[in-house]
Coordinates of C-alpha atoms and ligand atoms in Angstrom, one line a residue:
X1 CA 0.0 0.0 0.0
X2 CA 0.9 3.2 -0.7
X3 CA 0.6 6.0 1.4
X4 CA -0.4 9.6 0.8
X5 CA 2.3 12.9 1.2
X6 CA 1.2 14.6 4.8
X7 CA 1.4 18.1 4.3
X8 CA 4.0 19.7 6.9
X9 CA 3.4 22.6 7.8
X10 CA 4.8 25.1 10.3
X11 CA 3.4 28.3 12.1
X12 CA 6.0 31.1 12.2
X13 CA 4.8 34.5 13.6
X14 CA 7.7 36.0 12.0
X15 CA 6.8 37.9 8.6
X16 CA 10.6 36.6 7.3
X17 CA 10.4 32.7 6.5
X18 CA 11.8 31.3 9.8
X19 CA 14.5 28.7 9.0
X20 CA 12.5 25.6 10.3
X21 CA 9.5 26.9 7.7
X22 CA 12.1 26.4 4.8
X23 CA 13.2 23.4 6.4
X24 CA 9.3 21.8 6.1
X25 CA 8.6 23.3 3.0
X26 CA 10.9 21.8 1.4
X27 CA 10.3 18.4 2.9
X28 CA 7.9 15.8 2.2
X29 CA 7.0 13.0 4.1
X30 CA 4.9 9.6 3.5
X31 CA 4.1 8.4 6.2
X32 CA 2.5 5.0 5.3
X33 CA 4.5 4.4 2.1
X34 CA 5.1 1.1 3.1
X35 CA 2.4 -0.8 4.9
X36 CA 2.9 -3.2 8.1
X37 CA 2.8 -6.4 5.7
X38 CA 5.4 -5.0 3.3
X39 CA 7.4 -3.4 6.1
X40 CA 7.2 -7.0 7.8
X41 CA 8.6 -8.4 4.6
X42 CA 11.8 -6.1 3.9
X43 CA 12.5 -6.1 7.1
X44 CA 12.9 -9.5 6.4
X45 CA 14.8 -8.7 3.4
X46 CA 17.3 -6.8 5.5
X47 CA 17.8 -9.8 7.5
X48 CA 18.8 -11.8 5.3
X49 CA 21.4 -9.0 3.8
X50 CA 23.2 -8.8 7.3
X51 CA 23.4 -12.0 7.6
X52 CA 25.1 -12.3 4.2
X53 CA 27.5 -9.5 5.0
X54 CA 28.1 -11.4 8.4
X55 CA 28.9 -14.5 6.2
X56 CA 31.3 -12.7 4.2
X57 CA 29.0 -13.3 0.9
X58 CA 29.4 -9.4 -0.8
X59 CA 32.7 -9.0 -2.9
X60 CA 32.6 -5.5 -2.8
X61 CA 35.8 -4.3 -0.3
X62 CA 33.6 -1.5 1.0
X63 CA 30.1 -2.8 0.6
X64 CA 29.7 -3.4 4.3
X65 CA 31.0 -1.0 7.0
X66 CA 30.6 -1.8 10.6
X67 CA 31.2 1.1 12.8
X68 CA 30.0 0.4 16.4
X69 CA 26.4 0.7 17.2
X70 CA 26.0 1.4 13.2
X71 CA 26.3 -0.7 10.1
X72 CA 26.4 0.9 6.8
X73 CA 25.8 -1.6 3.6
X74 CA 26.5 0.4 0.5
X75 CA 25.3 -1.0 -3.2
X76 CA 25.5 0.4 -6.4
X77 CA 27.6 3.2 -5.1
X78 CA 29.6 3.4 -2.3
X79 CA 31.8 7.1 -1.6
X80 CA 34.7 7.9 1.2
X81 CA 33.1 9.8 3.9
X82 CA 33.8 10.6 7.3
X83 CA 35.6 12.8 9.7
X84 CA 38.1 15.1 7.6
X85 CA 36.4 14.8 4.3
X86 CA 34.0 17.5 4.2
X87 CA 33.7 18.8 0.4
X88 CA 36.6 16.3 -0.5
X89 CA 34.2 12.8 -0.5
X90 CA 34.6 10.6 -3.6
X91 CA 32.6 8.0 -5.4
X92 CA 34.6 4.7 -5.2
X93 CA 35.6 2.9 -7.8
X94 CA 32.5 0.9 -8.8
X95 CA 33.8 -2.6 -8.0
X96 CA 34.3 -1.3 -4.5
X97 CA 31.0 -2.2 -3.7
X98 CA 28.4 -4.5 -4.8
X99 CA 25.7 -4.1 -7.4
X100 CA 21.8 -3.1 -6.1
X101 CA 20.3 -6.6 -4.8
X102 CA 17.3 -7.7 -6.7
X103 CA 15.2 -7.5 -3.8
X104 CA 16.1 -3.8 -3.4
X105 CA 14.6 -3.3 -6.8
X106 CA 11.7 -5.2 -6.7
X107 CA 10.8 -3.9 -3.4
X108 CA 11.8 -0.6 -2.9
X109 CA 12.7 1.3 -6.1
X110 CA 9.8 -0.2 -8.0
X111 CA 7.6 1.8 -5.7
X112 CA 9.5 4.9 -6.4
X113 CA 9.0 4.4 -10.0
X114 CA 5.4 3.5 -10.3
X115 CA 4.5 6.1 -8.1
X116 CA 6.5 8.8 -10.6
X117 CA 9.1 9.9 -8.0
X118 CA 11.9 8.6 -9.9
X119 CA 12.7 7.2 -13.4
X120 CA 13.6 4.0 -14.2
X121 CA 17.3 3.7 -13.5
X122 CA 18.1 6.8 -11.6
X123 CA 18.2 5.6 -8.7
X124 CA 21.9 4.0 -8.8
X125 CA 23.0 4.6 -5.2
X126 CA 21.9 2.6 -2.2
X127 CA 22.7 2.9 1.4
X128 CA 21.1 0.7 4.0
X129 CA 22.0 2.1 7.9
X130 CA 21.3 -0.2 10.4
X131 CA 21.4 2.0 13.6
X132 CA 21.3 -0.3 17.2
X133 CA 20.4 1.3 20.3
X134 CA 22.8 4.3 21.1
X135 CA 23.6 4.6 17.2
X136 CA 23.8 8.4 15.4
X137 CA 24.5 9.9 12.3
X138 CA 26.6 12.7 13.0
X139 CA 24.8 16.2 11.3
X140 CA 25.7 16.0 7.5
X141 CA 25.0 17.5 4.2
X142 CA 25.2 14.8 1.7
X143 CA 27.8 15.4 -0.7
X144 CA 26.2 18.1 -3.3
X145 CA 29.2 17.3 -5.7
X146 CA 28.1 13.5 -5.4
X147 CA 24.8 13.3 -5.3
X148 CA 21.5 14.9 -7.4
X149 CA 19.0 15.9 -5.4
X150 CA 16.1 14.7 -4.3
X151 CA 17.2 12.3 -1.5
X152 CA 15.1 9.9 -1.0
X153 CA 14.6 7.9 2.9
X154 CA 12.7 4.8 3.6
X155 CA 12.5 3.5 7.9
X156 CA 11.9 0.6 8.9
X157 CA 11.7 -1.7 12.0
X158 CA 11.7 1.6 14.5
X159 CA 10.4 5.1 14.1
X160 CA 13.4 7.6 14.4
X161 CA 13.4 11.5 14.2
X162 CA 15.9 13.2 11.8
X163 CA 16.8 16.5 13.2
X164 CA 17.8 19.6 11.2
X165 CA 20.9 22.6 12.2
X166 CA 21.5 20.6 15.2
X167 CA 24.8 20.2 16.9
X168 CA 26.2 17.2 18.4
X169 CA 28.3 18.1 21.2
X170 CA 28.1 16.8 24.9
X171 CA 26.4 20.0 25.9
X172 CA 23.5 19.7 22.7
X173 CA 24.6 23.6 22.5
X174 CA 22.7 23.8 19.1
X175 CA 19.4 22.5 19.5
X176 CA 17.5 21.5 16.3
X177 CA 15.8 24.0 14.1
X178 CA 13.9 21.1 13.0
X179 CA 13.1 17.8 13.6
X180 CA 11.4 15.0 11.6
X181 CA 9.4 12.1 13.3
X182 CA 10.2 9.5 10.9
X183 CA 7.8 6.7 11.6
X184 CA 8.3 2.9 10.2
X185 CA 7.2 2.5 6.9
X186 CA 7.6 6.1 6.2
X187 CA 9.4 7.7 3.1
X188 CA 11.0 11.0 3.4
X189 CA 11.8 13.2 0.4
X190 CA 14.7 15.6 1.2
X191 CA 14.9 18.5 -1.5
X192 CA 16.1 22.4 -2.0
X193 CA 16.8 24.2 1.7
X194 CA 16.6 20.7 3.8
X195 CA 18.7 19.4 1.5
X196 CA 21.3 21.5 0.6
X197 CA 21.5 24.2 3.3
X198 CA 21.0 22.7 6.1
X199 CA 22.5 20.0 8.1
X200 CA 20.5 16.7 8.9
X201 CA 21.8 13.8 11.0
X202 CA 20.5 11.7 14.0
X203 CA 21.7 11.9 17.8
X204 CA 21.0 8.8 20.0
X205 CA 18.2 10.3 21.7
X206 CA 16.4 10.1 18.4
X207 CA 16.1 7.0 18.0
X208 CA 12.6 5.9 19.4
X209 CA 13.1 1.7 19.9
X210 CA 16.4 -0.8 19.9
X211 CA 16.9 -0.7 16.0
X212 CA 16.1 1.4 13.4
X213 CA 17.4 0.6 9.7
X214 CA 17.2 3.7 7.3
X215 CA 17.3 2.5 3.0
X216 CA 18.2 6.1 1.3
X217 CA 17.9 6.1 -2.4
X218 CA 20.3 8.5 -4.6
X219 CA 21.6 9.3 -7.9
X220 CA 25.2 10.4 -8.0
X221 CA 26.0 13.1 -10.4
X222 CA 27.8 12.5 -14.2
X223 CA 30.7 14.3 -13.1
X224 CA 31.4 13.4 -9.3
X225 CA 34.8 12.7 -9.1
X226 CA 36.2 9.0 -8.7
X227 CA 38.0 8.4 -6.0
X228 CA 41.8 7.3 -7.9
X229 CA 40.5 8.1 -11.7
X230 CA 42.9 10.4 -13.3
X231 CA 41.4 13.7 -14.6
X232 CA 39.9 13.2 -18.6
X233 CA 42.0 15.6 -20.8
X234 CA 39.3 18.0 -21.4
X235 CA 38.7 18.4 -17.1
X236 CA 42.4 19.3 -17.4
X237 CA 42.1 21.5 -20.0
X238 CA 39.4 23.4 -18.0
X239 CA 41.5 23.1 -15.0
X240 CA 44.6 24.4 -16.5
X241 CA 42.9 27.3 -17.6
X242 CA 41.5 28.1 -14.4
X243 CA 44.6 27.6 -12.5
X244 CA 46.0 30.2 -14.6
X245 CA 43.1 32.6 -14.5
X246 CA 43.4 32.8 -10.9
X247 CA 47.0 33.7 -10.8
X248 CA 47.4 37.0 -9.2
X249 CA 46.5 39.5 -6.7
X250 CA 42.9 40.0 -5.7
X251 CA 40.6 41.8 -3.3
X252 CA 37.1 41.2 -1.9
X253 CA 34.2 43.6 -1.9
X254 CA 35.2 45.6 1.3
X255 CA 38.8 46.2 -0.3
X256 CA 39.7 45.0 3.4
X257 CA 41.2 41.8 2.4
X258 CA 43.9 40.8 0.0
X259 CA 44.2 38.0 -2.2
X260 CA 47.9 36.8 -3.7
X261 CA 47.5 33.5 -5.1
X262 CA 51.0 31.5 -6.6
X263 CA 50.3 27.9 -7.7
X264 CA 47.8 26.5 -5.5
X265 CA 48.8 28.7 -2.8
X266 CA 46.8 31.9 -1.3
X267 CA 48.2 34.5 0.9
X268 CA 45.4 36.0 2.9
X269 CA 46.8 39.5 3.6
X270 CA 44.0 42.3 5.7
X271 CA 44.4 46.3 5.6
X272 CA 44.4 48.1 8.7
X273 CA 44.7 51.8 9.3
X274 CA 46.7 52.9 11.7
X275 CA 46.6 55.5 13.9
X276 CA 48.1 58.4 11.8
X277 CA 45.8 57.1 8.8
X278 CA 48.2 54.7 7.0
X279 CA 47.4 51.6 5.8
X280 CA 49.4 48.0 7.1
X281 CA 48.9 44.6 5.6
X282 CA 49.2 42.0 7.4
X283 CA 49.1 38.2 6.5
X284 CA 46.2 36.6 8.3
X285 CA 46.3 33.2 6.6
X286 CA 47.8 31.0 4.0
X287 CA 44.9 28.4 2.2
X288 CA 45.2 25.7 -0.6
X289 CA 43.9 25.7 -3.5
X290 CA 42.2 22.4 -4.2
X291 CA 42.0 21.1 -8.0
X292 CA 38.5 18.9 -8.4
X293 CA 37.6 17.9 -12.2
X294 CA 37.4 20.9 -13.3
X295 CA 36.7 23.4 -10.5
X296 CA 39.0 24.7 -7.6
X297 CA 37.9 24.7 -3.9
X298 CA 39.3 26.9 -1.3
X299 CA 38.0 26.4 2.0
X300 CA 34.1 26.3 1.6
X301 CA 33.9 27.8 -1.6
X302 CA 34.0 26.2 -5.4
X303 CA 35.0 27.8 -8.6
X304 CA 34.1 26.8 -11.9
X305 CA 34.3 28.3 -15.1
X306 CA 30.9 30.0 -15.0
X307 CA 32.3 31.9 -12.3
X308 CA 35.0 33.7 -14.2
X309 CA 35.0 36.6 -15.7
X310 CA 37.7 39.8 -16.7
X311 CA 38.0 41.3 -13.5
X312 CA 36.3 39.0 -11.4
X313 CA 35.8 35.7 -9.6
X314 CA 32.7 34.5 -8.7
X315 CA 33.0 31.6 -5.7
X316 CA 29.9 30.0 -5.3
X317 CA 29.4 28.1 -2.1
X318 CA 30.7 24.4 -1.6
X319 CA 27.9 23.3 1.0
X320 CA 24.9 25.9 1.5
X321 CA 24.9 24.6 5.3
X322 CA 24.7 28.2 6.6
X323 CA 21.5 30.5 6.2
X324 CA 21.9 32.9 3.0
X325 CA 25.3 32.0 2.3
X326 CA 25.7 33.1 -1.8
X327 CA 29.5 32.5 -1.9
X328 CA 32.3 35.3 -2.1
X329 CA 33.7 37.4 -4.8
X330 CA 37.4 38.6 -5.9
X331 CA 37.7 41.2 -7.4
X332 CA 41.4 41.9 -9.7
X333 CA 43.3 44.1 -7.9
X334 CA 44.0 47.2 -10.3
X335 CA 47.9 46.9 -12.2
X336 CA 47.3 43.4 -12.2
X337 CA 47.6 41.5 -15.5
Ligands
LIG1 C1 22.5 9.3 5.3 C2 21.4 9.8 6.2 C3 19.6 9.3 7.6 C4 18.8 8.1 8.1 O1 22.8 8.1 5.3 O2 23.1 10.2 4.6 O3 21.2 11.0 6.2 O4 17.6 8.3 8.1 N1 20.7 8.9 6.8 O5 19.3 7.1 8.4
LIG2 MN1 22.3 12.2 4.8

């Protein structure tokens, strides 16, 4: 059976959109996608795909990951993720894990296909997490450069809530701007703001019985980088070009802060005035330049090609994870060829 969508919908006495009624608009849940019978029978399903793991049955070197308190089984697609690899995750080669079981496509993307969410063969990404009591998911923004968007989440054995901007520290300084009761049989849709600028993850208190096991369905993008595939000529063509085009002194809008890039390296200089009125530069930092296909990151912004121009570099940002973040321009300091 196939549940309808539940409208979500949040009261904010604030004329300006409050950040938990992007959050829900840009949600959608089903909460009775699945129905106890079919839930009974993946769960099943899911059984009998541990088990295999356990018995050492997938080939895939990175198919299973057992981290304490959660498994992750990967199929399809598996990437490198973890602490550290923020904006720098790659797709594994794609014998690293093993192909989408059968059952996976008979019982949960067929669904998603009759019921027009996805095409046939989009979906080429599976991850099954099999949380135990006390598991988590630490707050995350799936990999934009990776995946397409949306992102789709199926629960089953226990409800769980998926909270949104929250942080994870002993203190739970940060509480959520937004949580989601995800209940079993339920399909979550994450999309636009939830997705992309906002962080979404799981603390142990959110889990609402002994076991919960979460089946997200994604399809990685054409050109997400591959984790030991050497660059194609024409991404180093692009790259070359860029690398060159950045070469140079630059400032930002404010004229406060000063750019002076060699190589891959950036010297990150900052005006102040002194006393009698005279300017001092100092160096504030150094950053990398990081070469990806055929973009450059530095820190949490990414340049591409459509961000060039004369005079002018357009960084657009890497992971939207903070509230009206647009990116930051340079702009080509004058007597500067
Ligand atoms: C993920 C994720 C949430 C869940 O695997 O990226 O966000 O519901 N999982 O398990
Ligand atoms: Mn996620």
């Amino acid at each position: 059976m196939l549940g309808t969508k539940k409208q979500i919908t949040v009261i904010s006495p604030n004329p300006v959109k409050s950040e938990a009624a992007k959050i829900a608009e840009s949600l959608s849940l089903y909460p009775d996608f699945y129905c106890p019978n079919e839930c009974r029978h993946i769960e099943s399903l899911i059984d009998a795909t541990a088990l295999l793991a356990r018995m050492g049955h997938f080939r895939g070197t990175h198919t299973t990951d057992v981290k304490p308190r959660r498994t992750k089984y990967f199929f399809g697609s598996g990437y490198t993720y973890g602490y550290g690899m923020r904006g720098r995750e790659e797709l594994l080669p794609y014998d690293a894990v093993d192909p989408i079981p059968l059952w996976i496509h008979q019982h949960i993307i067929r669904h998603f296909i009759e019921r027009g969410f996805v095409k046939p063969g989009w979906v080429n990404a599976i991850a099954i997490n099999d949380y135990q009591e006390g598991g988590s998911i630490v707050a995350h923004v799936d990999p934009p450069h990776l995946f397409d968007r949306p992102i789709f989440t199926a629960t089953f054995f226990s409800p769980g809530k998926l909270v949104f901007g929250a942080s994870f520290d002993p203190q739970r300084s940060q509480p959520p701007v937004y949580e989601q009761l995800l209940p079993r049989g339920a399909v979550l849709i994450l999309d636009g703001y939830a997705a992309n600028e906002v962080t979404h993850g799981m603390r142990p208190e959110d889990m609402l019985g002994c076991r919960r096991v979460s089946i997200v369905l994604r399809h990685t993008l054409e050109n997400a980088p591959i984790q030991g595939v050497p660059l194609m000529l024409s991404d180093c063509f692009e790259l070359c070009n860029l690398i060159q085009h950045v070469q140079g002194h630059w400032h930002d809008p404010s004229n406060r802060n000063i750019y002076i890039v060699q190589q891959l390296d950036v010297n990150v200089l900052t005006m102040d005035w002194s006393w009698s009125g005279e300017g001092v530069l100092t160096t504030v930092a150094k950053w990398q330049l990081m070469p990806v296909k055929q973009s450059l990151i530095c820190n949490d912004g990414i340049l591409h090609s459509d961000g060039v121009f004369e005079r002018l570099l357009q960084w657009r940002p890497l992971q939207r994870t903070k509230v009206g973040s647009l990116g930051f321009t340079w702009i080509r300091m004058e007597n500067d060829f």
